Coordinates of N, CA and C in Angstrom, one line a residue:
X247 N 8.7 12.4 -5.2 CA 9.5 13.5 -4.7 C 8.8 13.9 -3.4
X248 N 9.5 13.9 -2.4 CA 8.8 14.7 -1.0 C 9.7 16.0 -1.0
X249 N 9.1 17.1 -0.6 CA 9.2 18.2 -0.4 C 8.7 18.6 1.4
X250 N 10.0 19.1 1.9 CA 10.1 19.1 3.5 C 9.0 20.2 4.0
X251 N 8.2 20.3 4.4 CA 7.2 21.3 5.0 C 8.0 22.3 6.1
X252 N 7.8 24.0 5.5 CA 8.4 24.6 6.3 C 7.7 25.9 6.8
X253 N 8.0 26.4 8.0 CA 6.8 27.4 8.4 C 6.6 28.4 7.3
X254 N 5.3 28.8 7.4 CA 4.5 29.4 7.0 C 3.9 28.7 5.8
X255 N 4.2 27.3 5.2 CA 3.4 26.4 4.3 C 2.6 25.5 4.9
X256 N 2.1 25.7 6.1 CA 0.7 24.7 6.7 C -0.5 25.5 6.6
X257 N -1.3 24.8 5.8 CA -2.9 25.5 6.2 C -3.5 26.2 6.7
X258 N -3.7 27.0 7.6 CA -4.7 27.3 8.5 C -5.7 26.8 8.5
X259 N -6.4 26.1 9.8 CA -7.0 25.4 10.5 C -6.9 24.4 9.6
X260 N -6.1 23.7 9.1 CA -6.3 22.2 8.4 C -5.9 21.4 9.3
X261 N -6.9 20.2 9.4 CA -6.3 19.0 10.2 C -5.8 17.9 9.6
X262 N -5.9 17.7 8.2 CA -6.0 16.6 7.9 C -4.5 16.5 7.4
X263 N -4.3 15.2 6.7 CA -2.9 15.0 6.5 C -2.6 15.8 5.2
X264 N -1.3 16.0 4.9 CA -0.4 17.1 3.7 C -0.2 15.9 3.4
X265 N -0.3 16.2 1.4 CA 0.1 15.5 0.9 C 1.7 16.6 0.5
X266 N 2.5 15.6 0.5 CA 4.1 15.8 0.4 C 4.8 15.8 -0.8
X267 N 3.6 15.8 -1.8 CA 4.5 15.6 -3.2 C 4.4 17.6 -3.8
X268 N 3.9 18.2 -3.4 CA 3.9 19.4 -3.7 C 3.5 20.2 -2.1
X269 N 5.3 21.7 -1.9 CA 4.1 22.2 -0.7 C 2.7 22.5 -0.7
X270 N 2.6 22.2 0.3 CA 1.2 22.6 1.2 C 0.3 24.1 0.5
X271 N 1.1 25.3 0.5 CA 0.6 25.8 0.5 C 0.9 26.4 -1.3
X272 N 1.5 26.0 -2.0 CA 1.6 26.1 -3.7 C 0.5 26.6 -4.4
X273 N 0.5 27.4 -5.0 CA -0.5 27.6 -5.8 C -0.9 26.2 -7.4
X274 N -1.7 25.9 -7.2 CA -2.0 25.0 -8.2 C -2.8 25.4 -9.8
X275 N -2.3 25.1 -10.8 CA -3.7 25.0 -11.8 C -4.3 23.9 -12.2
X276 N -5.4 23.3 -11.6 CA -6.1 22.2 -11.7 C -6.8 21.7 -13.1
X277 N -6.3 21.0 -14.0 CA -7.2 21.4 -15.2 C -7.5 19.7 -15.4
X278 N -7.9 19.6 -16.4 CA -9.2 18.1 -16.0 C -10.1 18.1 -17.6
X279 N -10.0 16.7 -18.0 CA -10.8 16.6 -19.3 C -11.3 15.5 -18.9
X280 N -12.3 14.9 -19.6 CA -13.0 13.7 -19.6 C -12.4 13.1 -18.1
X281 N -11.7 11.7 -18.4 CA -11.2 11.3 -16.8 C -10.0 11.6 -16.9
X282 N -9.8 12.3 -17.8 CA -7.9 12.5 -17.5 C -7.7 13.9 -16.5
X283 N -6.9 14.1 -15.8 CA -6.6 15.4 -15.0 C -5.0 15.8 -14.1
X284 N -5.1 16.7 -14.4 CA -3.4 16.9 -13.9 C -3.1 18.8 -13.4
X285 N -2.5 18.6 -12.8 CA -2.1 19.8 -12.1 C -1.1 20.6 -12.0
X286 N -0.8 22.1 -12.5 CA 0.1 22.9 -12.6 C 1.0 23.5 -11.9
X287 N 1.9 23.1 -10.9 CA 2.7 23.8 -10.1 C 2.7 25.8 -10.7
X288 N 2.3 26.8 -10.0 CA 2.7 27.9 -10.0 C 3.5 28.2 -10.6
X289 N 5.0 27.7 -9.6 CA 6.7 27.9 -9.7 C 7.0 27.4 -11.0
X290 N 6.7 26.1 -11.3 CA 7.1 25.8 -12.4 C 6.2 26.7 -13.8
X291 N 5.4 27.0 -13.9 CA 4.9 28.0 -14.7 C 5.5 29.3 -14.8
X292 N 5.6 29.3 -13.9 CA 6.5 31.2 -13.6 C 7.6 30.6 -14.3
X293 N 8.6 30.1 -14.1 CA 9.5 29.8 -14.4 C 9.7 29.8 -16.3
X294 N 8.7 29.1 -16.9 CA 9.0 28.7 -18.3 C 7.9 30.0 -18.8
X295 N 7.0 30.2 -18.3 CA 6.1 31.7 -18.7 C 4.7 30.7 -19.7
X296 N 5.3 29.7 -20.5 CA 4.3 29.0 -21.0 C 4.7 27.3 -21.5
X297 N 3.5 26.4 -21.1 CA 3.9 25.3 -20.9 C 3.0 24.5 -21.5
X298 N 3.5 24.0 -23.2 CA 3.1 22.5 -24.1 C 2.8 21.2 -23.6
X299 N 1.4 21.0 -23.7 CA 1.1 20.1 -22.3 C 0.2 19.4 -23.5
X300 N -0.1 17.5 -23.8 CA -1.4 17.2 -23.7 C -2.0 16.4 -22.5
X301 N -3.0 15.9 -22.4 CA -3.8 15.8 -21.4 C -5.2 14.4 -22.1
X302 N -4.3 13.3 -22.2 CA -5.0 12.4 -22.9 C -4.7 13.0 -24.6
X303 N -6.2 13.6 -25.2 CA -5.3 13.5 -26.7 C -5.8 15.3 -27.2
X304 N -6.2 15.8 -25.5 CA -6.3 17.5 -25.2 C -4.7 18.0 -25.9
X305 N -4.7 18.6 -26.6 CA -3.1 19.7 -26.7 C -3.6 20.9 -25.8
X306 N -2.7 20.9 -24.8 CA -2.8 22.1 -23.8 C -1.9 23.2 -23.9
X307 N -2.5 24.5 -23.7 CA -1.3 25.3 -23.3 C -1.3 25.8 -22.2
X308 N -0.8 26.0 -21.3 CA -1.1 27.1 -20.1 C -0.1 28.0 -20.1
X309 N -0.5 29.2 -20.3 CA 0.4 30.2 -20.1 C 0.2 31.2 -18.6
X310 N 1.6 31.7 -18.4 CA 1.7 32.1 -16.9 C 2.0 33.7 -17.3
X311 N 2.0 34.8 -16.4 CA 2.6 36.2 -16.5 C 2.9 36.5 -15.0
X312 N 3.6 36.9 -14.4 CA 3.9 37.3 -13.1 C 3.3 39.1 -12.7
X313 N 3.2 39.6 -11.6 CA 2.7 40.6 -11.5 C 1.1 40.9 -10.8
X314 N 0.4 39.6 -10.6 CA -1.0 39.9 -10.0 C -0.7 39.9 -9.0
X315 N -1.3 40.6 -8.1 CA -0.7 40.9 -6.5 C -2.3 39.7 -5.8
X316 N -1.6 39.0 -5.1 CA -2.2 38.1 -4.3 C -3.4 38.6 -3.3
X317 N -4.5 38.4 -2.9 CA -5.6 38.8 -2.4 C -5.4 37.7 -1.0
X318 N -4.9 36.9 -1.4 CA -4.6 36.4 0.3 C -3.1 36.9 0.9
X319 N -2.7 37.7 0.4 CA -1.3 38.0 1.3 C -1.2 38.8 2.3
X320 N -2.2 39.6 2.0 CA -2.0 40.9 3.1 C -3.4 41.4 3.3
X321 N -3.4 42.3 4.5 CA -4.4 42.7 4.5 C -5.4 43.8 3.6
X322 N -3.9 44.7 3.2 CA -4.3 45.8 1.8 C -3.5 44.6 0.5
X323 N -4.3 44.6 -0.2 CA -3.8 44.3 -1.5 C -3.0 45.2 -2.0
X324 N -2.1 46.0 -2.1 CA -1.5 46.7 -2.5 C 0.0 46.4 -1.8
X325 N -0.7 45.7 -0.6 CA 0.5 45.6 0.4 C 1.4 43.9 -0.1
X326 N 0.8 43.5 -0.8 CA 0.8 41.7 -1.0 C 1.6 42.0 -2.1
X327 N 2.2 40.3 -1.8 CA 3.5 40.2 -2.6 C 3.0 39.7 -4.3
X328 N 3.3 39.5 -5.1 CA 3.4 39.3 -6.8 C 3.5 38.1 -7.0
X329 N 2.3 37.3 -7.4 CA 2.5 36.0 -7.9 C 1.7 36.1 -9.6
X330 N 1.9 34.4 -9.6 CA 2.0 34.4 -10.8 C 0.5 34.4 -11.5
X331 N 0.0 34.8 -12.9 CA -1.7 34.7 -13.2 C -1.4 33.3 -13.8
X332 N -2.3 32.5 -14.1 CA -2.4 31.2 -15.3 C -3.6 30.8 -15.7
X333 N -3.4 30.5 -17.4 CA -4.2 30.2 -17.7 C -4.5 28.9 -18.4
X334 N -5.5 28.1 -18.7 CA -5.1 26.9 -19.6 C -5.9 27.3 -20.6
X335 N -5.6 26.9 -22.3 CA -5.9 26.8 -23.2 C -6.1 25.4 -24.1
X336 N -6.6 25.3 -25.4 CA -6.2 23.8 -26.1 C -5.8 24.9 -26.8
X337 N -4.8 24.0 -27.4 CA -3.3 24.6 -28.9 C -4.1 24.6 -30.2
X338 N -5.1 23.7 -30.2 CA -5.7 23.4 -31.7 C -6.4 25.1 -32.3
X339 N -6.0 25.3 -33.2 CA -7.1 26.3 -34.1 C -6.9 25.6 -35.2
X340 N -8.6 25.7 -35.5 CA -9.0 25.2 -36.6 C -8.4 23.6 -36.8
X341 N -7.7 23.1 -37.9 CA -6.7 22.1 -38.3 C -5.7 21.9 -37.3
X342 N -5.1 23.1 -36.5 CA -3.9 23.2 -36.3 C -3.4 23.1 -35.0
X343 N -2.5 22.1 -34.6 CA -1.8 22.2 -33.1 C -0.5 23.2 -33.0
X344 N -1.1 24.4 -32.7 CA 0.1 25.2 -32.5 C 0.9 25.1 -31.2
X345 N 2.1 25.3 -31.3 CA 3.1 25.3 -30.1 C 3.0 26.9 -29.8
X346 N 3.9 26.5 -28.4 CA 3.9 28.3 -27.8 C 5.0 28.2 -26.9
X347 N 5.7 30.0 -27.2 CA 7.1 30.1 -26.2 C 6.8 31.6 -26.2
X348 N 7.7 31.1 -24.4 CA 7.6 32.9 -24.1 C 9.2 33.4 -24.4
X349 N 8.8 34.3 -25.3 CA 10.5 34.8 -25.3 C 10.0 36.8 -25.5
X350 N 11.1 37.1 -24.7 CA 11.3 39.1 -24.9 C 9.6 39.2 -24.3
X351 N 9.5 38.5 -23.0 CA 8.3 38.8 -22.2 C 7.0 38.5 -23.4
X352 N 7.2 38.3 -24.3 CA 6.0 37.7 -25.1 C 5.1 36.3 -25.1
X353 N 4.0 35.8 -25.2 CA 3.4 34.6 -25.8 C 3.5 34.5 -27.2
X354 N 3.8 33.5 -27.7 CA 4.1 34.0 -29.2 C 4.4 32.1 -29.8
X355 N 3.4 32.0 -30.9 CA 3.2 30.4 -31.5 C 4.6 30.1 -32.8
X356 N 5.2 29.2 -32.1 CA 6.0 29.1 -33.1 C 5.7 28.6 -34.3
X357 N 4.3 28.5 -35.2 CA 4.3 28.8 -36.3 C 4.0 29.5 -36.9
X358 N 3.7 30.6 -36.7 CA 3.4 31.8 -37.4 C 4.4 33.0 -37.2
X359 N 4.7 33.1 -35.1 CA 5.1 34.1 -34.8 C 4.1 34.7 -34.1
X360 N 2.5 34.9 -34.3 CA 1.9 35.6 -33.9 C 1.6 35.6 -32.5
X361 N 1.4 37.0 -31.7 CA 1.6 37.5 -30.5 C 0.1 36.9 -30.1
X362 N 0.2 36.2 -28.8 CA -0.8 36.1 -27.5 C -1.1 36.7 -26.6
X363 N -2.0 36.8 -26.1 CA -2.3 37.7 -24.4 C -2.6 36.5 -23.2
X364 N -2.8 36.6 -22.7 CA -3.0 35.8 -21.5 C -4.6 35.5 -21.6
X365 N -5.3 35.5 -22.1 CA -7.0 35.4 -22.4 C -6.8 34.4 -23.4
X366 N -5.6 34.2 -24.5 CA -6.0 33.3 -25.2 C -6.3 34.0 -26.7
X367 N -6.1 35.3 -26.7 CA -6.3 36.1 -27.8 C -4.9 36.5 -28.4
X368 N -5.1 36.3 -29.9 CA -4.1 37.2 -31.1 C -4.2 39.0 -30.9
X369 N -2.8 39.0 -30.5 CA -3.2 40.8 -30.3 C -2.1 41.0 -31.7
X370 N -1.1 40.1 -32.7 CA -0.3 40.7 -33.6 C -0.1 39.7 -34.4
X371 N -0.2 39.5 -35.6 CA 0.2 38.4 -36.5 C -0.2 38.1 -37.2
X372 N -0.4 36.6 -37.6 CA -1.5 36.0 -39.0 C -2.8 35.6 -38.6
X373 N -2.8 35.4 -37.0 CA -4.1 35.0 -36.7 C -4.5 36.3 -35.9
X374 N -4.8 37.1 -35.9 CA -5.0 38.7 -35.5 C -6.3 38.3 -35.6
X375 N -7.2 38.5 -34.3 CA -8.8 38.7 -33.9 C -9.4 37.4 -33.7
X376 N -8.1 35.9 -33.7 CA -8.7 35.1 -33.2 C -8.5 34.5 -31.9
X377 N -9.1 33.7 -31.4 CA -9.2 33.1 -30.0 C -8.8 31.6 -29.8
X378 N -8.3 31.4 -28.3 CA -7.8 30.1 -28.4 C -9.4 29.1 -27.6
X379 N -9.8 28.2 -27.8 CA -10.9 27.5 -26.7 C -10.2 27.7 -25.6
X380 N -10.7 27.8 -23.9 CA -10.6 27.9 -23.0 C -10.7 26.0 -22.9
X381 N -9.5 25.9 -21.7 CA -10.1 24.2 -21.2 C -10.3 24.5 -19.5
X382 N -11.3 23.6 -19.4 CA -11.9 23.3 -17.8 C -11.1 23.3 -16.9
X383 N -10.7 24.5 -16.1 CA -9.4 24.4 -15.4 C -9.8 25.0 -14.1
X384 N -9.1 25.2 -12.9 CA -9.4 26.0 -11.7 C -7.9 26.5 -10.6
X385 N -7.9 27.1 -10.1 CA -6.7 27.6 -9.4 C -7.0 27.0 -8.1
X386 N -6.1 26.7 -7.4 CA -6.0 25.8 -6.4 C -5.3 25.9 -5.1
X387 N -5.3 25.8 -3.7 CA -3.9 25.5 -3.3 C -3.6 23.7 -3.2
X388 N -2.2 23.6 -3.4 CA -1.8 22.1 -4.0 C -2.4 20.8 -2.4
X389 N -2.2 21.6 -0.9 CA -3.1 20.5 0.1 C -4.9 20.7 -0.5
X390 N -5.7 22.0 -1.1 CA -6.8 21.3 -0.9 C -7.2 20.2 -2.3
X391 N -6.5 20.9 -2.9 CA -6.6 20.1 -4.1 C -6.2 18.5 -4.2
X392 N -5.3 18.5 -3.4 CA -4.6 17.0 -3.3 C -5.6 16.3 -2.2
X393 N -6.3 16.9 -1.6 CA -7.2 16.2 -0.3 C -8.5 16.0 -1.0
X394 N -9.1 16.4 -2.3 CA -10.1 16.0 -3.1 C -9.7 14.7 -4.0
X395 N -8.3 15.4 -4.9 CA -8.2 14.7 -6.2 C -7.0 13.9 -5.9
X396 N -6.7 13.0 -4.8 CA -5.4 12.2 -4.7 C -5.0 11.6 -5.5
X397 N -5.8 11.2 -6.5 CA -4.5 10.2 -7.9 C -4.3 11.6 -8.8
X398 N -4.5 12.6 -8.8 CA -4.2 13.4 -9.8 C -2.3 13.8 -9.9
X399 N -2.0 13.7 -10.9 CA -0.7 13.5 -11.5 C -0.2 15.0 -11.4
X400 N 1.0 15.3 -11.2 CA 1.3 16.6 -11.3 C 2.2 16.7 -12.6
X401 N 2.6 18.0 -13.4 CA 3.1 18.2 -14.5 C 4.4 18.4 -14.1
X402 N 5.3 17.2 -15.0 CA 6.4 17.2 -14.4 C 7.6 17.9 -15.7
X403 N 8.2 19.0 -15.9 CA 9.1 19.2 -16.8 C 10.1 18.7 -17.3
X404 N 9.4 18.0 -18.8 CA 10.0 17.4 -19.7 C 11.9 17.0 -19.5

């Protein structure tokens, strides 16, 4: 897929070449196990709010919430526009590969039902007070990320 570069998606002071399979300036979530590694489009997170991912034989979740106001947009942060938070998780508790959907603005595992936060914590349900493992992950923009990790695969919806 190439995606057309349009002003205000070029780098500042970047010289080097854009890679064209994600814009330039995209927010990324970079996440990475042993040698496996793949990367989160923003947009497409915003969009589904939370996203059933493995990653070799990692069960992933990354879940998104919209509303953090961006620290590079403006000069007052208050003045900056609303992008998206994300996080990655592994699905496993205990025995268990749970799934996750966002529905009525919630995080919520479809086997139990029980409510998530964005940290990865039970705030209502059967698993109330427990936690999900965090996985090795980093926030990105998709040129610098792609000028380090060029074979890295992007997550493409199912």
């Amino acid at each position: 897929m190439n995606i057309q570069i349009v002003r205000g998606d070029y780098p500042f002071m970047f010289s080097g070449t854009i890679d064209k399979r994600l814009p330039a300036m995209e927010r990324v979530l970079f996440v990475h196990h042993g040698t496996q590694q793949r990367l989160y489009p923003f947009a497409l997170v915003s969009e589904s709010g939370v996203i059933n991912d493995a990653l070799g034989k990692l069960k992933i979740a990354i879940f998104g919430k919209q509303g953090t106001l961006s620290a590079l947009d403006a000069k007052q942060i208050k003045k900056s526009k609303q992008i998206v938070s994300v996080t990655a998780w592994s699905r496993q508790l205990d025995d268990q590969i749970l799934s996750f959907e966002f529905t009525d603005n919630q995080i919520r595992d479809r086997e139990t039902g029980s409510q998530w936060n964005m940290l990865g914590k039970v705030t209502s349900g059967s698993y109330i007070g427990r936690q999900l493992n965090e996985v090795d992950s980093g926030v990105h923009f998709a040129f610098a990320l792609l000028a380090f990790h060029p074979d890295s695969d992007s997550y493409q919806r199912p």
